PDB file of C-alpha atoms in Angstrom:
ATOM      1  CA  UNK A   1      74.385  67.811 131.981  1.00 71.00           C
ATOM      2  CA  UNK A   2      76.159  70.836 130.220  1.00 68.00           C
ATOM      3  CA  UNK A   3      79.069  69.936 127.707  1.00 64.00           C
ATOM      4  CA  UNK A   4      80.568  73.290 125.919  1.00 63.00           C
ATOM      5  CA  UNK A   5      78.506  72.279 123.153  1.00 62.00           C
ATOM      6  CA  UNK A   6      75.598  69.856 124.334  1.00 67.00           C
ATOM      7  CA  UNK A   7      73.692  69.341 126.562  1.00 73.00           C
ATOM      8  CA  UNK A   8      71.192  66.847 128.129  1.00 76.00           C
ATOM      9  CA  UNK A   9      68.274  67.219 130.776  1.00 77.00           C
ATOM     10  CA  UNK A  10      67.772  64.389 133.299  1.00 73.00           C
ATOM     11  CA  UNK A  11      64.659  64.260 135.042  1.00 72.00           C
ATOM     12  CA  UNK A  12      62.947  61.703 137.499  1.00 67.00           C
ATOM     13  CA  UNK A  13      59.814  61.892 135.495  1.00 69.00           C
ATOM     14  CA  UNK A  14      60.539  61.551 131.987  1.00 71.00           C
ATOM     15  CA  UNK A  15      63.260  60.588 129.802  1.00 71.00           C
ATOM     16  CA  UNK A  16      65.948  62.254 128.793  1.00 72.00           C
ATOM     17  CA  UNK A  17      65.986  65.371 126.043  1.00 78.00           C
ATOM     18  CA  UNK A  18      68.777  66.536 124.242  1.00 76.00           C
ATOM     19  CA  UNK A  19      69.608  69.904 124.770  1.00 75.00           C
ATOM     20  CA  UNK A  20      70.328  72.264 121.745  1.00 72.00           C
ATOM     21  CA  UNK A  21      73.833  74.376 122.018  1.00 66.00           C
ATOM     22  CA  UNK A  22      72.909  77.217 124.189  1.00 69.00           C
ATOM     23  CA  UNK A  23      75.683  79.826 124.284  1.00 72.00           C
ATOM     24  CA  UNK A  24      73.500  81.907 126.862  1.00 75.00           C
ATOM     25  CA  UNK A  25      73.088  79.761 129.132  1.00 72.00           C
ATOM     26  CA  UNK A  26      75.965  77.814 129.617  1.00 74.00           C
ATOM     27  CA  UNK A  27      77.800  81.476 130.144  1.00 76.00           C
ATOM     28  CA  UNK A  28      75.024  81.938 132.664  1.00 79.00           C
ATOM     29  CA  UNK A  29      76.650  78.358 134.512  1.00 76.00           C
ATOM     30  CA  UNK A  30      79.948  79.411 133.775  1.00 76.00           C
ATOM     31  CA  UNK A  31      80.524  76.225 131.301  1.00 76.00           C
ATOM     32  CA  UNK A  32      83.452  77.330 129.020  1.00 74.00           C
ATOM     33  CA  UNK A  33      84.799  75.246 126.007  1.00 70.00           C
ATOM     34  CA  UNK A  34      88.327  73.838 126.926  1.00 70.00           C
ATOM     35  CA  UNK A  35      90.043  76.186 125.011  1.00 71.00           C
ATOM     36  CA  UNK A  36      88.472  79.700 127.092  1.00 74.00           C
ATOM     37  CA  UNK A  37      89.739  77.533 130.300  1.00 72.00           C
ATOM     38  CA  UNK A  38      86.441  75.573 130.968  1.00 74.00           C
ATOM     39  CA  UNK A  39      86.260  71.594 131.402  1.00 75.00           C
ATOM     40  CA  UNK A  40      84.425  69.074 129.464  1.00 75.00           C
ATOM     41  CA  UNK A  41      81.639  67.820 131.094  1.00 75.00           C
ATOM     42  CA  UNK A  42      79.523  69.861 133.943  1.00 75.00           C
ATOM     43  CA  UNK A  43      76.534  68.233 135.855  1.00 74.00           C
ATOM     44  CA  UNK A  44      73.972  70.508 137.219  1.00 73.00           C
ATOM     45  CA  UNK A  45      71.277  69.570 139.443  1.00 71.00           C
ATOM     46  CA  UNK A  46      68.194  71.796 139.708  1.00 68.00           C
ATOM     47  CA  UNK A  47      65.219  72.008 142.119  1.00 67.00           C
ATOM     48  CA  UNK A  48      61.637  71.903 140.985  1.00 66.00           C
ATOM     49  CA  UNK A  49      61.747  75.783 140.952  1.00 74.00           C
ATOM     50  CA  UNK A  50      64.948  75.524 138.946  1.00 71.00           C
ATOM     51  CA  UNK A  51      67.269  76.704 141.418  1.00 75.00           C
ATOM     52  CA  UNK A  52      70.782  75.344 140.783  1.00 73.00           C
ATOM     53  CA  UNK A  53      71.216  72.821 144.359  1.00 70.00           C
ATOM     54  CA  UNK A  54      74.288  71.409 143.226  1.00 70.00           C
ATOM     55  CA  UNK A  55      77.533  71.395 140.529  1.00 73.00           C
ATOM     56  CA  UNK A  56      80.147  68.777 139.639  1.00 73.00           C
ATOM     57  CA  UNK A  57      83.073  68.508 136.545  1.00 73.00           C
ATOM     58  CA  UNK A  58      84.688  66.366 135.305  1.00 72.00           C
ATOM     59  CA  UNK A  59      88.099  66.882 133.153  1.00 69.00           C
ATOM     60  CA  UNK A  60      87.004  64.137 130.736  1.00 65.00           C
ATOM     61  CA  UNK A  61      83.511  63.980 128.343  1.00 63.00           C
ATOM     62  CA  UNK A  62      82.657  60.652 129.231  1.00 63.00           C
ATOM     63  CA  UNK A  63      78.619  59.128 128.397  1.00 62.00           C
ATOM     64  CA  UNK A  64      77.459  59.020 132.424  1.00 63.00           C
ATOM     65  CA  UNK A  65      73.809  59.801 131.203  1.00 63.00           C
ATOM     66  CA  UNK A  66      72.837  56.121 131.981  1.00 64.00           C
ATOM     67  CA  UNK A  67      73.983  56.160 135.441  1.00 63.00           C
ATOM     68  CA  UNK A  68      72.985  59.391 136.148  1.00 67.00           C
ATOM     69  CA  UNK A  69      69.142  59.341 135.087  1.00 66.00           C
ATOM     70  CA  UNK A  70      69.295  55.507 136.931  1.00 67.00           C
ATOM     71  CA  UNK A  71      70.357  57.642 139.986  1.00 67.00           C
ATOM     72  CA  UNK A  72      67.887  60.121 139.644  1.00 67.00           C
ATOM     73  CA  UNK A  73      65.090  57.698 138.704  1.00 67.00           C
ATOM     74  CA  UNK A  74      66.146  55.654 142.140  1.00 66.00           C
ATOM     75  CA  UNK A  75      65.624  59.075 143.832  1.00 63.00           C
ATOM     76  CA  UNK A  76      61.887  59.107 142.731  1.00 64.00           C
ATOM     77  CA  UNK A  77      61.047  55.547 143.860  1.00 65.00           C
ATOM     78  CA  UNK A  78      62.730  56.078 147.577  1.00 61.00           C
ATOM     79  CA  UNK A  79      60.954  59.250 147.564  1.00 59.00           C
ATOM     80  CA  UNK A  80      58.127  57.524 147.349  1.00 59.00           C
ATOM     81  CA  UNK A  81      58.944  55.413 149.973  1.00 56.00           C
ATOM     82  CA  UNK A  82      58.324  58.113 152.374  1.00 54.00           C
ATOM     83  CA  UNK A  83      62.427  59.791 152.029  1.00 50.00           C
ATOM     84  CA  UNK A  84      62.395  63.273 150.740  1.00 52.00           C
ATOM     85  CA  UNK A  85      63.739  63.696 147.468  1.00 49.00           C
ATOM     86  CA  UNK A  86      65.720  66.956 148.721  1.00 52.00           C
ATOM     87  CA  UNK A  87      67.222  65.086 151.034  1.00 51.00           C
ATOM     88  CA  UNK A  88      68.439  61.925 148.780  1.00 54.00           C
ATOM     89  CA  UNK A  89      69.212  63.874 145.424  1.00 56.00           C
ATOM     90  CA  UNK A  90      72.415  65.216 146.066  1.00 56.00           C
ATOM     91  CA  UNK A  91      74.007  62.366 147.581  1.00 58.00           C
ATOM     92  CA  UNK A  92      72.721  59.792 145.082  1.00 59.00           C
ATOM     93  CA  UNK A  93      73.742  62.204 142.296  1.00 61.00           C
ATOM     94  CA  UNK A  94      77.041  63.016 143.413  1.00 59.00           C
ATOM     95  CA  UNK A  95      77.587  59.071 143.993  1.00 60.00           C
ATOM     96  CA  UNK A  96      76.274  57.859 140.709  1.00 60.00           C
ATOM     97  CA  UNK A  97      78.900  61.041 138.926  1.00 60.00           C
ATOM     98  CA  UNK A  98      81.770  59.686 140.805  1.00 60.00           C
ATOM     99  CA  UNK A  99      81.325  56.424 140.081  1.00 60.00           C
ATOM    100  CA  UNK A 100      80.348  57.021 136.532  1.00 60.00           C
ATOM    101  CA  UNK A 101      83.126  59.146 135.520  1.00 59.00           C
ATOM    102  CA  UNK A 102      85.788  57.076 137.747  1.00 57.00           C
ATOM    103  CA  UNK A 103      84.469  53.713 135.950  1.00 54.00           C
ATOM    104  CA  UNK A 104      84.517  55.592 132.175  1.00 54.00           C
ATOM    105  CA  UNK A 105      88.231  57.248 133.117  1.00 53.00           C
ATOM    106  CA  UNK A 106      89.507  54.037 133.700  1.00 50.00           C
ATOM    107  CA  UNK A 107      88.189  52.852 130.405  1.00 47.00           C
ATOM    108  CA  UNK A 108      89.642  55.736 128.906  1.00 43.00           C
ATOM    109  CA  UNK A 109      93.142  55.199 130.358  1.00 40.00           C
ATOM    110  CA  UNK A 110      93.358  51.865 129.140  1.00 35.00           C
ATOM    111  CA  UNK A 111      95.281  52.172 126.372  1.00 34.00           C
ATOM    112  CA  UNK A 112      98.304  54.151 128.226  1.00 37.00           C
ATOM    113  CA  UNK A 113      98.448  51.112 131.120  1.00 34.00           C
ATOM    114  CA  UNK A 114     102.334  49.590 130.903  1.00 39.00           C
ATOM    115  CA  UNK A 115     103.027  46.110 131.036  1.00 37.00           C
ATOM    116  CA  UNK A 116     102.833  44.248 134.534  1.00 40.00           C
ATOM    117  CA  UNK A 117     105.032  45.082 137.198  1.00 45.00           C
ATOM    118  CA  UNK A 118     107.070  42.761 138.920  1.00 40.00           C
ATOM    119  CA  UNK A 119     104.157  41.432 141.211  1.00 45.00           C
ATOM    120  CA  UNK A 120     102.188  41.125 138.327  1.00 44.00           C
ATOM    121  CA  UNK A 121      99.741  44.533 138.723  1.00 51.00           C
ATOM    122  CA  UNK A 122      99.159  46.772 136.049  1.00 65.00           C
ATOM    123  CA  UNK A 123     100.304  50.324 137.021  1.00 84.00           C
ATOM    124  CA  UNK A 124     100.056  53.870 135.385  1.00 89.00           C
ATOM    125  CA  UNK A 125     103.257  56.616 135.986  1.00 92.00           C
ATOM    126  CA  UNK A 126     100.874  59.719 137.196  1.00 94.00           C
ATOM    127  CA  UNK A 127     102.961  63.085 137.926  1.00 95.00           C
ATOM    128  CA  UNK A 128     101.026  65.622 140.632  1.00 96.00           C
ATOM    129  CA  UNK A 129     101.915  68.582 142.070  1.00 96.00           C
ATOM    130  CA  UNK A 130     101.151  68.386 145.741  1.00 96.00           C
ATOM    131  CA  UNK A 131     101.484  71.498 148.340  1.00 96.00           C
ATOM    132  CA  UNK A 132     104.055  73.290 145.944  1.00 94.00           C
ATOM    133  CA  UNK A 133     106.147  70.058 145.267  1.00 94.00           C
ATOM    134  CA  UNK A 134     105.865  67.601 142.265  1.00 94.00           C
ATOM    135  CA  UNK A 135     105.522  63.500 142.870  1.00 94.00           C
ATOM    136  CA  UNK A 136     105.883  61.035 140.657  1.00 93.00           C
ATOM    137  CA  UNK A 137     103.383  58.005 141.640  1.00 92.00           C
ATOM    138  CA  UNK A 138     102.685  54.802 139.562  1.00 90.00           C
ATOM    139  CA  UNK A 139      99.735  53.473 140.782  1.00 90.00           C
ATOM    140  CA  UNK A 140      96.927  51.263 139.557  1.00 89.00           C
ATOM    141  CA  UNK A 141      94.267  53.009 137.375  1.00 87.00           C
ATOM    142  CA  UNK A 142      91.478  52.158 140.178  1.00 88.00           C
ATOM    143  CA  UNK A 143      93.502  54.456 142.402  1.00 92.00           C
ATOM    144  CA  UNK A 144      91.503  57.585 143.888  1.00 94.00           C
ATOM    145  CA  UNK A 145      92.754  60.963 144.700  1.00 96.00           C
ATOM    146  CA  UNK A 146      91.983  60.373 148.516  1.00 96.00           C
ATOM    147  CA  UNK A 147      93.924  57.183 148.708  1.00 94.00           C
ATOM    148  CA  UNK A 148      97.320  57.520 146.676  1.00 94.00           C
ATOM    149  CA  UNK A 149      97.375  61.247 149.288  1.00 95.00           C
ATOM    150  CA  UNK A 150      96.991  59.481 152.128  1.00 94.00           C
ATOM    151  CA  UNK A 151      98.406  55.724 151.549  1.00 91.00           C
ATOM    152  CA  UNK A 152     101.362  56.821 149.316  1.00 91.00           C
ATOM    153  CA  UNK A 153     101.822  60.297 149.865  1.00 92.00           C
ATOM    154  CA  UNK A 154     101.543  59.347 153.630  1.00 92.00           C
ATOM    155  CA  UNK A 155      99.781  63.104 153.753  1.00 94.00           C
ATOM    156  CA  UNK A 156      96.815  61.842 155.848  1.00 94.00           C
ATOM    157  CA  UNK A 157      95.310  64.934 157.165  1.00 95.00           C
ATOM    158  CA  UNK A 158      92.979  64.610 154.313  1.00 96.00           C
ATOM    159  CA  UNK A 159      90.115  62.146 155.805  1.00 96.00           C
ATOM    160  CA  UNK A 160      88.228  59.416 154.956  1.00 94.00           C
ATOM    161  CA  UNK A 161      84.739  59.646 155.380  1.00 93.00           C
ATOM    162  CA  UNK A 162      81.709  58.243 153.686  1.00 92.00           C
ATOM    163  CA  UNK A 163      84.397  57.441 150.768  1.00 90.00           C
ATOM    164  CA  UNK A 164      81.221  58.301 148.793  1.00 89.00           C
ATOM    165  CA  UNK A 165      81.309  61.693 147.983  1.00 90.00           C
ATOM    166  CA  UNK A 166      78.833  62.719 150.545  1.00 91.00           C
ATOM    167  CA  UNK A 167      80.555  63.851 153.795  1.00 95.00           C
ATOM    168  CA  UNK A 168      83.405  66.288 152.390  1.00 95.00           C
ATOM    169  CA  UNK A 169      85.724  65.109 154.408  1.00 96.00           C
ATOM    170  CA  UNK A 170      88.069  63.823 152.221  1.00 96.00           C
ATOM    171  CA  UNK A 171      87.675  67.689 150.323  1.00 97.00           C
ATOM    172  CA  UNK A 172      91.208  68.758 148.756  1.00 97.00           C
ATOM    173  CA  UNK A 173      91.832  72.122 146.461  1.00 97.00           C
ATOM    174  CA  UNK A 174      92.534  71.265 142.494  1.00 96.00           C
ATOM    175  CA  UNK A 175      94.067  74.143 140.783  1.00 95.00           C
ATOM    176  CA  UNK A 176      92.790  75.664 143.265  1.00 94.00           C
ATOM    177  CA  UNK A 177      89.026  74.124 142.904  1.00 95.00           C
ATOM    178  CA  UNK A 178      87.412  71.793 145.794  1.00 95.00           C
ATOM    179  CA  UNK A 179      86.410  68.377 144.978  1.00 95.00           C
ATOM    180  CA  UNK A 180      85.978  65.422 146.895  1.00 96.00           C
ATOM    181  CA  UNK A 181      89.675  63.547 146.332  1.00 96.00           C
ATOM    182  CA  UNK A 182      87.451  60.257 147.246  1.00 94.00           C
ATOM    183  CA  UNK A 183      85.523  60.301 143.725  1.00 93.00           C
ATOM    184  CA  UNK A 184      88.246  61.323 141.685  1.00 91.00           C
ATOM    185  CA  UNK A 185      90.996  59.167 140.278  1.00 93.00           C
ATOM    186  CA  UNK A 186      94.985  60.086 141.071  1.00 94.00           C
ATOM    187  CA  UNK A 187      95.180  59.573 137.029  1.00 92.00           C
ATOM    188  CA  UNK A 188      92.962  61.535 135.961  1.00 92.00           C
ATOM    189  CA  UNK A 189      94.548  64.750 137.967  1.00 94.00           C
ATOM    190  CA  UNK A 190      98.325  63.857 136.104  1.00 94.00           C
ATOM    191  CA  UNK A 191      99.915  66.896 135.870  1.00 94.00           C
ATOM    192  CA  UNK A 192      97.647  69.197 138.209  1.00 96.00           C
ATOM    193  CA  UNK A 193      98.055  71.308 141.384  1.00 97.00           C
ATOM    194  CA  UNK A 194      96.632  69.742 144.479  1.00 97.00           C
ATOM    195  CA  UNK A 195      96.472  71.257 147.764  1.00 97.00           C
ATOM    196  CA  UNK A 196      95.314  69.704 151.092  1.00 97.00           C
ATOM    197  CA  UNK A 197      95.582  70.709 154.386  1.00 97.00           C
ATOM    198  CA  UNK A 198      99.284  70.126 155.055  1.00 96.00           C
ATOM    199  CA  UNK A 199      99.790  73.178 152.599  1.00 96.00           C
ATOM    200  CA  UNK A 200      97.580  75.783 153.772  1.00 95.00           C
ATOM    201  CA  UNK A 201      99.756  77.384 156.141  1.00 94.00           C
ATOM    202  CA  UNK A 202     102.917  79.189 155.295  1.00 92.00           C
ATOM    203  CA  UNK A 203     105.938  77.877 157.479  1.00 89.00           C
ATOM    204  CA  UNK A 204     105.129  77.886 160.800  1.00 90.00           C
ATOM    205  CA  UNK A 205     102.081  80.722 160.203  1.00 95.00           C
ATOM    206  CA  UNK A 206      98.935  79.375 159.675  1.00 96.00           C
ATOM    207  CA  UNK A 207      96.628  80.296 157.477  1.00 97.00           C
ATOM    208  CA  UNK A 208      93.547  82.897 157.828  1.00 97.00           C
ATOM    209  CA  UNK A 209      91.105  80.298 157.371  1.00 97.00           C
ATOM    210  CA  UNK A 210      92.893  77.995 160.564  1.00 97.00           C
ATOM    211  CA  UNK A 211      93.453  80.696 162.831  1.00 97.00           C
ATOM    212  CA  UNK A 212      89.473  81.535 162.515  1.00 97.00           C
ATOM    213  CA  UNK A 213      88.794  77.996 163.253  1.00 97.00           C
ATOM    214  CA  UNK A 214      90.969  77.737 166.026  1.00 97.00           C
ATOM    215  CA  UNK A 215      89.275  81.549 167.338  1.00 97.00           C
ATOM    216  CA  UNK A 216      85.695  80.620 166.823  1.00 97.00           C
ATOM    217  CA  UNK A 217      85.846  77.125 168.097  1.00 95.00           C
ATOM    218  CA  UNK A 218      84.795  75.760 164.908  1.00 95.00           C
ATOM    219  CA  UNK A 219      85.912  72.150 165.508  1.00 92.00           C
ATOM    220  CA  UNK A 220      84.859  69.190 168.530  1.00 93.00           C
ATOM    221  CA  UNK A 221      86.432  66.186 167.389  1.00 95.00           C
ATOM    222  CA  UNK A 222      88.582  67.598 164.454  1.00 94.00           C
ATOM    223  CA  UNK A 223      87.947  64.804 162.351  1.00 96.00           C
ATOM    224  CA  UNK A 224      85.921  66.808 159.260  1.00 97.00           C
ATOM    225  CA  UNK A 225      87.939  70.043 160.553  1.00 97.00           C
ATOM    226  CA  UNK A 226      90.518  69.632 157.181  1.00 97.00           C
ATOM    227  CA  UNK A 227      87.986  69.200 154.511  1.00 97.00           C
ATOM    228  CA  UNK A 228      85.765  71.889 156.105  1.00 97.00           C
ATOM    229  CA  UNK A 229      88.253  74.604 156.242  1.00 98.00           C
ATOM    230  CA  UNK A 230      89.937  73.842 152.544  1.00 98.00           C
ATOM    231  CA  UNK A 231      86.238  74.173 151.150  1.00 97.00           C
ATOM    232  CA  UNK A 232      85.591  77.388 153.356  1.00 97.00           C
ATOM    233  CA  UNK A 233      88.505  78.495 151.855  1.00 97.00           C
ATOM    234  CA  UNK A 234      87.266  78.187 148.097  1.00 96.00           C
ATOM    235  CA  UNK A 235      84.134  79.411 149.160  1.00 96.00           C
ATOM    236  CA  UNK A 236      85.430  82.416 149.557  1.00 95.00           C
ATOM    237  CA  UNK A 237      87.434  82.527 146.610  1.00 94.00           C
ATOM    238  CA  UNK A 238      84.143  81.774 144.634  1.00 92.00           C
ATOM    239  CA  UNK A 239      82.960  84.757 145.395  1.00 88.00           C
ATOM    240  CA  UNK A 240      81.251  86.806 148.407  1.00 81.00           C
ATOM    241  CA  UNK A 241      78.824  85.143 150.423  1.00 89.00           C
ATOM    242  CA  UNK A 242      75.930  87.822 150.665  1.00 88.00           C
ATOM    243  CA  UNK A 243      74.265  86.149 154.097  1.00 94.00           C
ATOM    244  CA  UNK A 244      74.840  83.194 156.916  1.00 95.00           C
ATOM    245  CA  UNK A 245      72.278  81.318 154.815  1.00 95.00           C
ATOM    246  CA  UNK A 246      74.596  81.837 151.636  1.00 94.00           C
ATOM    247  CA  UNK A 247      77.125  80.497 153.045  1.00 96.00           C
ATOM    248  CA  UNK A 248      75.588  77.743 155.078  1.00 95.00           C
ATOM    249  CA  UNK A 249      74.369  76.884 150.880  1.00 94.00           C
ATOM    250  CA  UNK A 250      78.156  77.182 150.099  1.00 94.00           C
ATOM    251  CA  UNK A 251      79.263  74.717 152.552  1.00 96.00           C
ATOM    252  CA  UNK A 252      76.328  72.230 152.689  1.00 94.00           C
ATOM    253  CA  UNK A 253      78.744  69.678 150.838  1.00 94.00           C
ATOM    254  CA  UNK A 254      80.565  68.999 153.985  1.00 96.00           C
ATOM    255  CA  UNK A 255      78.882  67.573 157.142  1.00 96.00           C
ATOM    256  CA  UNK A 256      80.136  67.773 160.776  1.00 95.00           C
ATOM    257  CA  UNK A 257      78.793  64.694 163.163  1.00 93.00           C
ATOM    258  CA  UNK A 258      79.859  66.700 165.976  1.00 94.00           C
ATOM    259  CA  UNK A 259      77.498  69.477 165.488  1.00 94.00           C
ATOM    260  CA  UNK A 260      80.332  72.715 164.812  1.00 95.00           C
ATOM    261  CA  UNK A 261      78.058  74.681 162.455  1.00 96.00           C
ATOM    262  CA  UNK A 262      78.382  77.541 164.532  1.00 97.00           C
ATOM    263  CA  UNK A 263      81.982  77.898 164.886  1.00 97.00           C
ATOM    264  CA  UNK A 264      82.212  77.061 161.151  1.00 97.00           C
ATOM    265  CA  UNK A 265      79.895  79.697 160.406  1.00 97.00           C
ATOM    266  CA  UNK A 266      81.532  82.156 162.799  1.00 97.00           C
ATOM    267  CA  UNK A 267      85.210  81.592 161.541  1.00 97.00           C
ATOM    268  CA  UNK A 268      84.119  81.671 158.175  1.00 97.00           C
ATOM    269  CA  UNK A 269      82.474  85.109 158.644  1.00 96.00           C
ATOM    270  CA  UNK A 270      85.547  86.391 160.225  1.00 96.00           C
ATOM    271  CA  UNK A 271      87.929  85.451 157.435  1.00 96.00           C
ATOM    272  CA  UNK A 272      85.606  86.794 155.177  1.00 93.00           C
ATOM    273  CA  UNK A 273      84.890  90.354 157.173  1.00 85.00           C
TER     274      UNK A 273
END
């Protein structure tokens, strides 16, 4: 876990060790203080041969360590228990995060709650910028990303998966990053840019990244089709995927039940070319 001036390293077999401020290699991660555009709290997760598997952020610096080396300590004992660690660590991880920083950025928000509405809830005004056009939401704090899109945005092409973090599914653009809208909270994205699948096109012209889906058959039953093609399209605005297995390591974050890979892989490739 990288802050931009601390760090800590979590590991299934021993207990945690503070890291010392590292300018080197947080550069290396691309971990920024706040005021050179980075955010405040970055979770890495490494292989044993130290090869970065996975990356989350957070906007907030919130203490997660607890849950986090309770998630990866979990990991160990199921692996144990005859499941692969590779396979469990990034789900558990990514659960534990969500929960962790969803739990801490409700704490957080506390003190900005109004009083009670008229049926008595307690409700937070939250001000997003959705496709291009601002909303003004007052919701409860508990409120995720996913739900206040879909339940009071009524914009419901972004899906509900696992509601876990683990699927992708439910994957929406930040300022123009991709998260998972079902582990982050509508309050603690007040005043950002979020883009889901309703806004990717322009008028009635879709965009690159939709067309290739639609040409390469990258889609069965359509159902992860939005959250696949709004992370293909960061992807590629990460950078260049070198390879197919580059990108297959770009877009291992979202899973499709109906078996698409190759489409996906095709119309991503073709957008890219």
């Amino acid at each position: 876990m990288l802050t931009p001036r601390s760090g800590v390293w979590l590991s299934p077999d021993a207990d945690p060790k503070t890291l010392l401020p590292a300018p080197e290699l947080w550069a290396a991660h691309g971990v920024h203080p706040p005021e050179r555009g980075g955010v405040p709290l970055t979770v890495l997760v490494f292989d044993e041969h130290l090869r970065l598997r996975l990356r989350r952020e957070a906007d907030v610096d919130v203490p997660v360590e607890a849950t986090l080396l309770a998630a990866v300590r979990e990991t160990r004992k199921r692996a144990r228990a005859g499941v692969g660690r590779r396979d469990l660590l990034a789900g558990t991880i990514v659960a534990a995060f969500g929960l962790a920083i969803a739990q801490a950025c409700a704490g957080l928000r506390t003190h900005d709650i109004p009083g009670p509405d008229a049926e008595g809830g307690q409700l937070l005004s939250v001000s997003i910028v959705v496709n291009g056009e601002k909303r003004n939401l007052r919701v409860e704090s508990r409120v995720t990303l996913l739900d206040a899109l879909r339940e009071n945005l009524q914009l419901t092409g972004t899906k509900k998966g696992c509601d876990m973090g683990q699927c992708g599914a439910c994957t929406v653009l930040v300022d123009g990053v991709r998260v998972n809208s079902c582990l982050q909270l509508v309050a603690a994205n007040d005043g950002k840019k979020i883009t889901t699948i309703e806004g990717l096109a322009n008028g009635d012209k879709l965009h690159a990244m939709q067309q290739a889906f639609i040409d390469c058959d990258g889609f069965q039953c359509g159902y992860c089709t939005p959250g696949q093609i709004l992370s293909a399209v960061a992807l590629l605005k990460e950078g260049r995927p070198a390879d197919d297995d580059a990108i297959r390591e770009g877009m291992s974050g979202n899973l499709c039940r109906c078996g698409a890979y190759p489409g996906i892989l095709a119309a991503i490739k073709q957008v890219r070319g």
